Amino acid sequence: MKILHTSDWHLGRILHGIHLTEDQAYILDQFIALVQDTKPDAILIAGDVFDRSVPPTEAVNLLDEVVSKILMDLEIPIIMIAGNHDSPDRLGFGYRLLESRGLNISGKLRMDRKPVVLYDAYGPVYFHAIPYAEPAMVKEHFSDERISGHDDAMGRIIQHIQKNKIQNSRNVLLAHAFVAGGVESESERPLSVGGSTAVSTDYFKDFNYVALGHLHKPQRAGAEHIRYSGSLMKYSFSEADHTKTVNFIEMDETGNIRLEYTSLKPKRDVRCVEGYLQDLLARGEMDENKADYLKVTLLDEGAILDAIGKLRKVYPNVLHIERPQLTAASQLVGADRDFKKMNELHLFSSFLSQVTEREITEEQQKAFQQVIDHYYRMIREE
């Protein structure tokens, strides 16, 4: 059986004020061409299909266009799960009707849903789809008071799947989670605030292939058959050195797999460049990729009048400038002031200590975590 694994499309994403729908449409045309070329038996999309719970109209239309081409023109089934950015109700709307056309969507966690079964020359392959769900939801679903975090929640779900698996069968799992040891980037929204969100890789070892979503860097997660495909495109400058891929899997009659990785070329790359202003301007005249989205680190000392304006005459899509020579003095306020690398809890703790001159207590941390977790649940269910 041939399978394409992709995830984290984040349709409707905005990068430093730039709407990326045109770039996403460009790269999804290549994805459709890849589907035509490889002719897979199934396409797996492991969550974060949209960038937010209420996606813009252009993003919805783009997904509709891509899915329609794959299902109606190429007649290849799609198995899709909701990620932590998606609204489970919106993404899963009409899933019963769509299943008959080959679109299998798991929006909300429903353990009474049977796995999707697809057949090749050697018999059935069972696809188990686990959409993202907060631990509190899993706890309520199973009426299990022992569930207190993401690891407990995933362990309970996998236990249920294992209990109902057909023996000596081939099984593929889709999940949207942070597996322990994974490499993160700045553009991923934390699954919760405070505490560990990581789940053990041990849960996934008994499946023939595990298609993961959430982390944007393509990577293995503890074993060769447990994989993040990574995001469709680069969605932050912290991903500038990533090579984005789509995973192509071939499974034999015994469930052994062979993996290949195909790169898709973006219309505009996301790059970080560094140098003195005049050198960069001169270099830009010869740059064949001057339309890329850029973060520029200027090494010049002293003031520069309208640096971004000068750069944009050569590089039209300069989105961010850093001046390390001018910000060195900011180190005086403390090493914990690198706000871009701080999550909500750390930001709040830093703010509280500045205002009250007291460190945050454990009780305050728990209260803040409950508020933020409730907020994220609300925006996903809008």
mmCIF file of C-alpha atoms in Angstrom:
data_model
loop_
_atom_site.group_PDB
_atom_site.id
_atom_site.type_symbol
_atom_site.label_atom_id
_atom_site.label_comp_id
_atom_site.label_asym_id
_atom_site.label_seq_id
_atom_site.Cartn_x
_atom_site.Cartn_y
_atom_site.Cartn_z
ATOM 1 C CA MET A 1 0.000 0.000 0.000
ATOM 2 C CA LYS A 2 1.228 3.485 -0.912
ATOM 3 C CA ILE A 3 0.550 6.381 1.478
ATOM 4 C CA LEU A 4 1.282 10.120 1.419
ATOM 5 C CA HIS A 5 1.640 11.742 4.856
ATOM 6 C CA THR A 6 1.413 15.511 5.281
ATOM 7 C CA SER A 7 0.307 17.832 8.088
ATOM 8 C CA ASP A 8 0.187 21.372 9.444
ATOM 9 C CA TRP A 9 -1.032 23.153 6.332
ATOM 10 C CA HIS A 10 -2.147 26.128 8.461
ATOM 11 C CA LEU A 11 -4.314 27.509 5.672
ATOM 12 C CA GLY A 12 -5.016 31.203 6.286
ATOM 13 C CA ARG A 13 -1.659 31.826 7.976
ATOM 14 C CA ILE A 14 -0.335 35.386 8.279
ATOM 15 C CA LEU A 15 3.438 35.942 8.473
ATOM 16 C CA HIS A 16 4.412 39.365 9.822
ATOM 17 C CA GLY A 17 1.256 40.886 8.323
ATOM 18 C CA ILE A 18 1.500 39.039 4.978
ATOM 19 C CA HIS A 19 -1.377 36.709 4.057
ATOM 20 C CA LEU A 20 0.137 33.480 2.760
ATOM 21 C CA THR A 21 -2.889 32.040 0.932
ATOM 22 C CA GLU A 22 -1.353 32.699 -2.497
ATOM 23 C CA ASP A 23 1.876 30.967 -1.430
ATOM 24 C CA GLN A 24 -0.082 28.057 0.014
ATOM 25 C CA ALA A 25 -2.099 27.654 -3.202
ATOM 26 C CA TYR A 26 1.157 27.611 -5.184
ATOM 27 C CA ILE A 27 2.700 24.838 -3.118
ATOM 28 C CA LEU A 28 -0.547 22.839 -2.946
ATOM 29 C CA ASP A 29 -0.585 22.761 -6.758
ATOM 30 C CA GLN A 30 2.749 20.936 -6.456
ATOM 31 C CA PHE A 31 1.228 18.625 -3.846
ATOM 32 C CA ILE A 32 -1.583 17.711 -6.261
ATOM 33 C CA ALA A 33 1.012 17.064 -8.978
ATOM 34 C CA LEU A 34 2.849 14.781 -6.520
ATOM 35 C CA VAL A 35 -0.393 12.918 -5.852
ATOM 36 C CA GLN A 36 -0.892 12.465 -9.604
ATOM 37 C CA ASP A 37 2.665 11.209 -9.994
ATOM 38 C CA THR A 38 2.809 8.791 -7.031
ATOM 39 C CA LYS A 39 -0.824 7.607 -7.174
ATOM 40 C CA PRO A 40 -1.066 6.747 -3.452
ATOM 41 C CA ASP A 41 -3.800 4.561 -2.023
ATOM 42 C CA ALA A 42 -4.420 7.107 0.749
ATOM 43 C CA ILE A 43 -3.474 10.641 1.801
ATOM 44 C CA LEU A 44 -3.067 11.369 5.518
ATOM 45 C CA ILE A 45 -3.366 14.948 6.824
ATOM 46 C CA ALA A 46 -2.352 14.921 10.494
ATOM 47 C CA GLY A 47 -3.987 18.077 11.834
ATOM 48 C CA ASP A 48 -3.740 21.888 11.834
ATOM 49 C CA VAL A 49 -5.399 22.045 8.445
ATOM 50 C CA PHE A 50 -6.365 25.648 9.185
ATOM 51 C CA ASP A 51 -4.355 28.195 11.126
ATOM 52 C CA ARG A 52 -7.201 29.235 13.400
ATOM 53 C CA SER A 53 -10.596 28.029 14.491
ATOM 54 C CA VAL A 54 -12.431 30.574 12.312
ATOM 55 C CA PRO A 55 -10.438 30.520 9.069
ATOM 56 C CA PRO A 56 -10.793 33.231 6.400
ATOM 57 C CA THR A 57 -12.989 32.517 3.382
ATOM 58 C CA GLU A 58 -9.998 32.234 1.039
ATOM 59 C CA ALA A 59 -8.520 29.460 3.201
ATOM 60 C CA VAL A 60 -11.791 27.504 3.237
ATOM 61 C CA ASN A 61 -12.110 27.876 -0.543
ATOM 62 C CA LEU A 62 -8.527 26.701 -1.035
ATOM 63 C CA LEU A 63 -9.093 23.548 1.029
ATOM 64 C CA ASP A 64 -12.326 22.865 -0.855
ATOM 65 C CA GLU A 65 -10.520 23.215 -4.204
ATOM 66 C CA VAL A 66 -7.622 20.942 -3.228
ATOM 67 C CA VAL A 67 -9.784 18.252 -1.643
ATOM 68 C CA SER A 68 -12.208 18.301 -4.574
ATOM 69 C CA LYS A 69 -9.410 17.748 -7.101
ATOM 70 C CA ILE A 70 -7.986 14.842 -5.109
ATOM 71 C CA LEU A 71 -11.306 13.144 -4.413
ATOM 72 C CA MET A 72 -13.245 13.817 -7.598
ATOM 73 C CA ASP A 73 -10.557 14.019 -10.276
ATOM 74 C CA LEU A 74 -7.960 11.603 -8.874
ATOM 75 C CA GLU A 75 -10.341 9.478 -6.748
ATOM 76 C CA ILE A 76 -7.867 9.036 -3.896
ATOM 77 C CA PRO A 77 -9.236 8.827 -0.318
ATOM 78 C CA ILE A 78 -8.156 11.350 2.312
ATOM 79 C CA ILE A 79 -7.973 10.747 6.047
ATOM 80 C CA MET A 80 -7.811 14.015 8.009
ATOM 81 C CA ILE A 81 -7.753 14.853 11.709
ATOM 82 C CA ALA A 82 -8.202 18.127 13.599
ATOM 83 C CA GLY A 83 -5.168 19.719 15.246
ATOM 84 C CA ASN A 84 -4.990 22.167 18.119
ATOM 85 C CA HIS A 85 -5.417 25.115 15.693
ATOM 86 C CA ASP A 86 -8.574 23.677 14.126
ATOM 87 C CA SER A 87 -12.151 23.966 15.295
ATOM 88 C CA PRO A 88 -13.198 20.302 15.670
ATOM 89 C CA ASP A 89 -16.857 21.103 14.983
ATOM 90 C CA ARG A 90 -16.160 23.130 11.840
ATOM 91 C CA LEU A 91 -13.606 20.741 10.398
ATOM 92 C CA GLY A 92 -15.744 17.696 11.177
ATOM 93 C CA PHE A 93 -19.014 19.120 9.832
ATOM 94 C CA GLY A 94 -20.848 16.623 7.619
ATOM 95 C CA TYR A 95 -18.254 13.893 8.061
ATOM 96 C CA ARG A 96 -20.851 11.123 7.659
ATOM 97 C CA LEU A 97 -21.870 12.418 4.235
ATOM 98 C CA LEU A 98 -18.299 13.043 3.129
ATOM 99 C CA GLU A 99 -17.115 9.538 4.040
ATOM 100 C CA SER A 100 -19.075 8.156 1.096
ATOM 101 C CA ARG A 101 -16.938 10.320 -1.216
ATOM 102 C CA GLY A 102 -13.659 9.189 0.344
ATOM 103 C CA LEU A 103 -13.073 12.095 2.750
ATOM 104 C CA ASN A 104 -12.692 10.739 6.289
ATOM 105 C CA ILE A 105 -12.508 13.575 8.829
ATOM 106 C CA SER A 106 -12.052 13.177 12.571
ATOM 107 C CA GLY A 107 -12.882 16.500 14.174
ATOM 108 C CA LYS A 108 -13.980 15.623 17.686
ATOM 109 C CA LEU A 109 -12.665 12.662 19.637
ATOM 110 C CA ARG A 110 -15.122 9.786 19.153
ATOM 111 C CA MET A 111 -13.846 6.426 20.313
ATOM 112 C CA ASP A 112 -16.986 4.708 19.004
ATOM 113 C CA ARG A 113 -15.846 5.431 15.435
ATOM 114 C CA LYS A 114 -14.334 2.434 13.745
ATOM 115 C CA PRO A 115 -10.986 2.686 11.950
ATOM 116 C CA VAL A 116 -10.939 3.467 8.236
ATOM 117 C CA VAL A 117 -10.219 0.263 6.329
ATOM 118 C CA LEU A 118 -8.481 0.355 2.938
ATOM 119 C CA TYR A 119 -7.424 -2.651 0.910
ATOM 120 C CA ASP A 120 -4.419 -3.518 -1.231
ATOM 121 C CA ALA A 121 -3.385 -6.749 -2.933
ATOM 122 C CA TYR A 122 -2.545 -8.317 0.451
ATOM 123 C CA GLY A 123 -5.731 -7.425 2.309
ATOM 124 C CA PRO A 124 -6.896 -4.721 4.724
ATOM 125 C CA VAL A 125 -4.943 -1.892 6.352
ATOM 126 C CA TYR A 126 -6.586 -0.237 9.370
ATOM 127 C CA PHE A 127 -6.207 3.531 9.838
ATOM 128 C CA HIS A 128 -6.845 4.819 13.379
ATOM 129 C CA ALA A 129 -7.434 8.580 13.521
ATOM 130 C CA ILE A 130 -6.917 10.481 16.795
ATOM 131 C CA PRO A 131 -7.824 14.177 16.542
ATOM 132 C CA TYR A 132 -6.318 16.599 19.031
ATOM 133 C CA ALA A 133 -8.242 16.674 22.318
ATOM 134 C CA GLU A 134 -7.463 18.376 25.605
ATOM 135 C CA PRO A 135 -6.817 16.007 28.535
ATOM 136 C CA ALA A 136 -9.969 17.261 30.293
ATOM 137 C CA MET A 137 -12.046 16.153 27.306
ATOM 138 C CA VAL A 138 -10.407 12.716 27.251
ATOM 139 C CA LYS A 139 -10.920 12.432 31.006
ATOM 140 C CA GLU A 140 -14.625 13.170 30.581
ATOM 141 C CA HIS A 141 -14.944 10.896 27.546
ATOM 142 C CA PHE A 142 -13.619 7.849 29.400
ATOM 143 C CA SER A 143 -14.928 8.879 32.852
ATOM 144 C CA ASP A 144 -11.406 8.279 34.128
ATOM 145 C CA GLU A 145 -10.323 10.550 36.970
ATOM 146 C CA ARG A 146 -6.732 9.298 36.700
ATOM 147 C CA ILE A 147 -6.199 11.293 33.492
ATOM 148 C CA SER A 148 -4.429 14.536 34.414
ATOM 149 C CA GLY A 149 -2.249 15.435 31.424
ATOM 150 C CA HIS A 150 -1.459 14.840 27.763
ATOM 151 C CA ASP A 151 0.572 11.683 28.407
ATOM 152 C CA ASP A 152 -2.218 10.111 30.463
ATOM 153 C CA ALA A 153 -4.765 11.083 27.815
ATOM 154 C CA MET A 154 -2.808 9.598 24.911
ATOM 155 C CA GLY A 155 -2.064 6.453 26.894
ATOM 156 C CA ARG A 156 -5.779 5.936 27.598
ATOM 157 C CA ILE A 157 -6.738 6.437 23.938
ATOM 158 C CA ILE A 158 -4.053 4.041 22.700
ATOM 159 C CA GLN A 159 -5.121 1.486 25.309
ATOM 160 C CA HIS A 160 -8.648 1.616 23.891
ATOM 161 C CA ILE A 161 -7.390 1.204 20.311
ATOM 162 C CA GLN A 162 -5.105 -1.693 21.241
ATOM 163 C CA LYS A 163 -7.967 -3.447 23.001
ATOM 164 C CA ASN A 164 -10.083 -3.351 19.848
ATOM 165 C CA LYS A 165 -7.352 -3.976 17.257
ATOM 166 C CA ILE A 166 -7.615 -7.040 15.058
ATOM 167 C CA GLN A 167 -4.728 -9.382 15.731
ATOM 168 C CA ASN A 168 -2.059 -9.922 13.068
ATOM 169 C CA SER A 169 -3.321 -6.957 11.056
ATOM 170 C CA ARG A 170 -1.561 -3.945 9.546
ATOM 171 C CA ASN A 171 -2.292 -0.702 11.397
ATOM 172 C CA VAL A 172 -1.568 2.971 10.749
ATOM 173 C CA LEU A 173 -2.139 5.686 13.354
ATOM 174 C CA LEU A 174 -2.758 9.414 12.835
ATOM 175 C CA ALA A 175 -2.249 11.709 15.833
ATOM 176 C CA HIS A 176 -1.629 15.366 16.601
ATOM 177 C CA ALA A 177 0.653 15.575 19.616
ATOM 178 C CA PHE A 178 4.029 16.594 20.988
ATOM 179 C CA VAL A 179 6.047 13.403 21.304
ATOM 180 C CA ALA A 180 8.852 13.539 23.883
ATOM 181 C CA GLY A 181 12.186 14.550 22.366
ATOM 182 C CA GLY A 182 10.683 16.363 19.380
ATOM 183 C CA VAL A 183 12.314 19.539 18.012
ATOM 184 C CA GLU A 184 10.010 22.557 18.254
ATOM 185 C CA SER A 185 9.949 25.897 16.409
ATOM 186 C CA GLU A 186 8.524 29.335 17.206
ATOM 187 C CA SER A 187 5.434 29.015 15.006
ATOM 188 C CA GLU A 188 3.808 26.166 16.943
ATOM 189 C CA ARG A 189 1.180 27.085 19.508
ATOM 190 C CA PRO A 190 1.829 25.308 22.838
ATOM 191 C CA LEU A 191 -0.664 22.530 23.548
ATOM 192 C CA SER A 192 -1.117 23.873 27.075
ATOM 193 C CA VAL A 193 0.426 26.392 29.432
ATOM 194 C CA GLY A 194 2.653 25.056 32.185
ATOM 195 C CA GLY A 195 3.351 21.421 32.905
ATOM 196 C CA SER A 196 4.490 18.840 30.388
ATOM 197 C CA THR A 197 2.619 18.443 27.116
ATOM 198 C CA ALA A 198 4.884 15.622 25.898
ATOM 199 C CA VAL A 199 3.614 12.094 25.333
ATOM 200 C CA SER A 200 5.740 8.967 25.352
ATOM 201 C CA THR A 201 6.881 7.447 22.078
ATOM 202 C CA ASP A 202 6.298 3.996 23.617
ATOM 203 C CA TYR A 203 2.574 4.270 22.895
ATOM 204 C CA PHE A 204 3.189 4.125 19.150
ATOM 205 C CA LYS A 205 5.624 1.234 18.791
ATOM 206 C CA ASP A 206 3.025 -1.429 17.947
ATOM 207 C CA PHE A 207 1.740 0.364 14.842
ATOM 208 C CA ASN A 208 3.251 -0.189 11.404
ATOM 209 C CA TYR A 209 3.364 3.548 10.714
ATOM 210 C CA VAL A 210 2.486 6.582 12.838
ATOM 211 C CA ALA A 211 1.636 9.805 10.990
ATOM 212 C CA LEU A 212 2.150 12.680 13.405
ATOM 213 C CA GLY A 213 1.246 16.341 13.203
ATOM 214 C CA HIS A 214 2.015 19.430 15.330
ATOM 215 C CA LEU A 215 5.789 19.867 15.074
ATOM 216 C CA HIS A 216 6.826 21.807 11.971
ATOM 217 C CA LYS A 217 10.255 20.242 11.455
ATOM 218 C CA PRO A 218 10.197 16.901 9.576
ATOM 219 C CA GLN A 219 11.638 14.337 11.979
ATOM 220 C CA ARG A 220 11.432 10.873 13.443
ATOM 221 C CA ALA A 221 9.956 10.452 16.915
ATOM 222 C CA GLY A 222 11.826 7.667 18.637
ATOM 223 C CA ALA A 223 11.702 5.164 15.771
ATOM 224 C CA GLU A 224 11.875 5.185 11.984
ATOM 225 C CA HIS A 225 8.182 4.352 11.580
ATOM 226 C CA ILE A 226 7.026 7.144 13.931
ATOM 227 C CA ARG A 227 7.221 10.368 11.914
ATOM 228 C CA TYR A 228 6.370 14.043 11.766
ATOM 229 C CA SER A 229 5.985 15.096 8.143
ATOM 230 C CA GLY A 230 6.445 18.724 9.205
ATOM 231 C CA SER A 231 4.488 21.755 8.043
ATOM 232 C CA LEU A 232 3.529 22.468 4.446
ATOM 233 C CA MET A 233 5.688 25.622 4.379
ATOM 234 C CA LYS A 234 8.014 27.642 6.596
ATOM 235 C CA TYR A 235 5.826 29.621 8.982
ATOM 236 C CA SER A 236 8.441 31.486 11.025
ATOM 237 C CA PHE A 237 12.044 32.604 10.667
ATOM 238 C CA SER A 238 13.007 29.929 13.197
ATOM 239 C CA GLU A 239 12.154 27.437 10.424
ATOM 240 C CA ALA A 240 14.452 29.073 7.852
ATOM 241 C CA ASP A 241 16.854 26.113 7.883
ATOM 242 C CA HIS A 242 14.102 23.479 7.594
ATOM 243 C CA THR A 243 13.668 21.401 4.456
ATOM 244 C CA LYS A 244 9.921 20.884 4.144
ATOM 245 C CA THR A 245 8.844 17.495 2.868
ATOM 246 C CA VAL A 246 5.942 15.164 2.231
ATOM 247 C CA ASN A 247 6.424 11.587 3.453
ATOM 248 C CA PHE A 248 5.830 8.795 0.947
ATOM 249 C CA ILE A 249 5.360 5.366 2.526
ATOM 250 C CA GLU A 250 5.190 1.965 0.876
ATOM 251 C CA MET A 251 3.942 -0.873 3.078
ATOM 252 C CA ASP A 252 4.417 -4.527 2.193
ATOM 253 C CA GLU A 253 2.229 -7.502 3.062
ATOM 254 C CA THR A 254 3.870 -7.930 6.499
ATOM 255 C CA GLY A 255 3.525 -4.252 7.476
ATOM 256 C CA ASN A 256 7.170 -3.320 6.922
ATOM 257 C CA ILE A 257 7.580 0.128 5.432
ATOM 258 C CA ARG A 258 9.890 1.989 3.072
ATOM 259 C CA LEU A 259 10.094 5.770 3.420
ATOM 260 C CA GLU A 260 10.877 8.462 0.874
ATOM 261 C CA TYR A 261 10.767 12.240 1.318
ATOM 262 C CA THR A 262 9.730 14.686 -1.385
ATOM 263 C CA SER A 263 10.456 18.417 -1.082
ATOM 264 C CA LEU A 264 8.038 21.021 -2.401
ATOM 265 C CA LYS A 265 9.434 24.325 -3.662
ATOM 266 C CA PRO A 266 7.713 27.443 -2.296
ATOM 267 C CA LYS A 267 6.911 30.458 -4.420
ATOM 268 C CA ARG A 268 8.871 32.569 -1.940
ATOM 269 C CA ASP A 269 11.283 31.065 0.564
ATOM 270 C CA VAL A 270 11.636 32.256 4.183
ATOM 271 C CA ARG A 271 15.248 33.267 4.777
ATOM 272 C CA CYS A 272 17.509 35.002 7.294
ATOM 273 C CA VAL A 273 20.317 37.189 5.920
ATOM 274 C CA GLU A 274 23.020 39.099 7.759
ATOM 275 C CA GLY A 275 25.484 41.806 6.833
ATOM 276 C CA TYR A 276 26.181 45.506 6.493
ATOM 277 C CA LEU A 277 23.527 47.571 4.729
ATOM 278 C CA GLN A 278 25.596 48.573 1.692
ATOM 279 C CA ASP A 279 26.844 45.008 1.198
ATOM 280 C CA LEU A 280 23.311 43.642 1.356
ATOM 281 C CA LEU A 281 22.040 46.221 -1.146
ATOM 282 C CA ALA A 282 24.828 45.338 -3.572
ATOM 283 C CA ARG A 283 24.248 41.614 -3.090
ATOM 284 C CA GLY A 284 20.519 42.036 -3.623
ATOM 285 C CA GLU A 285 20.982 43.372 -7.148
ATOM 286 C CA MET A 286 22.321 39.942 -8.175
ATOM 287 C CA ASP A 287 19.992 37.834 -5.998
ATOM 288 C CA GLU A 288 17.698 35.670 -8.143
ATOM 289 C CA ASN A 289 15.448 35.080 -5.122
ATOM 290 C CA LYS A 290 15.101 38.675 -3.981
ATOM 291 C CA ALA A 291 11.317 38.237 -3.579
ATOM 292 C CA ASP A 292 11.769 35.791 -0.680
ATOM 293 C CA TYR A 293 10.425 36.660 2.773
ATOM 294 C CA LEU A 294 13.419 37.941 4.718
ATOM 295 C CA LYS A 295 14.581 38.648 8.221
ATOM 296 C CA VAL A 296 17.609 40.929 7.979
ATOM 297 C CA THR A 297 20.228 41.258 10.693
ATOM 298 C CA LEU A 298 22.150 44.503 10.156
ATOM 299 C CA LEU A 299 25.674 44.670 11.546
ATOM 300 C CA ASP A 300 26.028 48.442 11.108
ATOM 301 C CA GLU A 301 26.646 50.521 14.227
ATOM 302 C CA GLY A 302 24.863 53.792 14.755
ATOM 303 C CA ALA A 303 21.616 55.123 13.337
ATOM 304 C CA ILE A 304 20.445 54.354 9.790
ATOM 305 C CA LEU A 305 17.671 56.449 8.278
ATOM 306 C CA ASP A 306 14.812 54.284 6.958
ATOM 307 C CA ALA A 307 16.798 51.044 6.806
ATOM 308 C CA ILE A 308 13.769 48.940 5.904
ATOM 309 C CA GLY A 309 12.784 51.343 3.139
ATOM 310 C CA LYS A 310 16.242 51.137 1.577
ATOM 311 C CA LEU A 311 16.257 47.340 1.802
ATOM 312 C CA ARG A 312 12.784 46.989 0.314
ATOM 313 C CA LYS A 313 13.894 48.779 -2.850
ATOM 314 C CA VAL A 314 16.000 45.676 -3.519
ATOM 315 C CA TYR A 315 14.269 43.040 -1.382
ATOM 316 C CA PRO A 316 10.516 43.849 -1.576
ATOM 317 C CA ASN A 317 9.544 41.319 1.097
ATOM 318 C CA VAL A 318 11.786 42.268 3.987
ATOM 319 C CA LEU A 319 9.513 41.540 6.952
ATOM 320 C CA HIS A 320 11.751 42.084 9.949
ATOM 321 C CA ILE A 321 15.033 43.829 10.794
ATOM 322 C CA GLU A 322 17.245 43.167 13.791
ATOM 323 C CA ARG A 323 20.003 45.501 14.993
ATOM 324 C CA PRO A 324 22.039 43.514 17.536
ATOM 325 C CA GLN A 325 24.533 46.377 17.988
ATOM 326 C CA LEU A 326 21.727 48.662 19.173
ATOM 327 C CA THR A 327 19.950 46.128 21.380
ATOM 328 C CA ALA A 328 22.983 45.012 23.389
ATOM 329 C CA ALA A 329 22.007 47.450 26.119
ATOM 330 C CA SER A 330 18.717 45.614 26.555
ATOM 331 C CA GLN A 331 20.637 42.809 28.243
ATOM 332 C CA LEU A 332 20.800 45.040 31.291
ATOM 333 C CA VAL A 333 17.147 44.293 32.034
ATOM 334 C CA GLY A 334 17.871 40.581 32.434
ATOM 335 C CA ALA A 335 18.327 37.474 30.365
ATOM 336 C CA ASP A 336 14.692 36.467 30.684
ATOM 337 C CA ARG A 337 13.513 39.311 28.463
ATOM 338 C CA ASP A 338 13.746 37.458 25.149
ATOM 339 C CA PHE A 339 9.982 37.686 24.804
ATOM 340 C CA LYS A 340 9.778 35.839 21.467
ATOM 341 C CA LYS A 341 10.981 32.643 23.131
ATOM 342 C CA MET A 342 8.664 32.909 26.142
ATOM 343 C CA ASN A 343 5.296 31.161 26.407
ATOM 344 C CA GLU A 344 2.238 32.735 28.032
ATOM 345 C CA LEU A 345 3.102 31.505 31.534
ATOM 346 C CA HIS A 346 6.658 32.845 31.379
ATOM 347 C CA LEU A 347 5.447 36.184 30.005
ATOM 348 C CA PHE A 348 2.876 36.503 32.784
ATOM 349 C CA SER A 349 5.417 35.478 35.428
ATOM 350 C CA SER A 350 7.876 38.086 34.155
ATOM 351 C CA PHE A 351 5.165 40.760 34.133
ATOM 352 C CA LEU A 352 3.996 39.865 37.627
ATOM 353 C CA SER A 353 7.511 39.992 39.061
ATOM 354 C CA GLN A 354 8.100 43.447 37.530
ATOM 355 C CA VAL A 355 4.814 44.851 38.824
ATOM 356 C CA THR A 356 4.738 43.282 42.304
ATOM 357 C CA GLU A 357 8.450 42.530 42.812
ATOM 358 C CA ARG A 358 7.397 39.026 43.860
ATOM 359 C CA GLU A 359 7.847 35.678 42.172
ATOM 360 C CA ILE A 360 4.738 33.868 40.959
ATOM 361 C CA THR A 361 3.427 31.209 43.338
ATOM 362 C CA GLU A 362 2.492 27.648 42.409
ATOM 363 C CA GLU A 363 -1.163 28.431 43.120
ATOM 364 C CA GLN A 364 -1.064 31.446 40.779
ATOM 365 C CA GLN A 365 0.585 29.340 38.071
ATOM 366 C CA LYS A 366 -2.212 26.767 38.266
ATOM 367 C CA ALA A 367 -4.893 29.481 38.145
ATOM 368 C CA PHE A 368 -3.267 31.142 35.137
ATOM 369 C CA GLN A 369 -2.908 27.793 33.348
ATOM 370 C CA GLN A 370 -6.620 27.064 33.859
ATOM 371 C CA VAL A 371 -7.571 30.447 32.398
ATOM 372 C CA ILE A 372 -5.373 30.033 29.304
ATOM 373 C CA ASP A 373 -6.440 26.441 28.707
ATOM 374 C CA HIS A 374 -10.079 27.537 28.946
ATOM 375 C CA TYR A 375 -9.391 30.357 26.478
ATOM 376 C CA TYR A 376 -7.863 27.985 23.896
ATOM 377 C CA ARG A 377 -10.781 25.585 24.274
ATOM 378 C CA MET A 378 -13.190 28.462 23.655
ATOM 379 C CA ILE A 379 -11.508 29.682 20.474
ATOM 380 C CA ARG A 380 -11.328 26.118 19.077
ATOM 381 C CA GLU A 381 -15.051 25.621 19.751
ATOM 382 C CA GLU A 382 -16.251 29.003 18.452
#
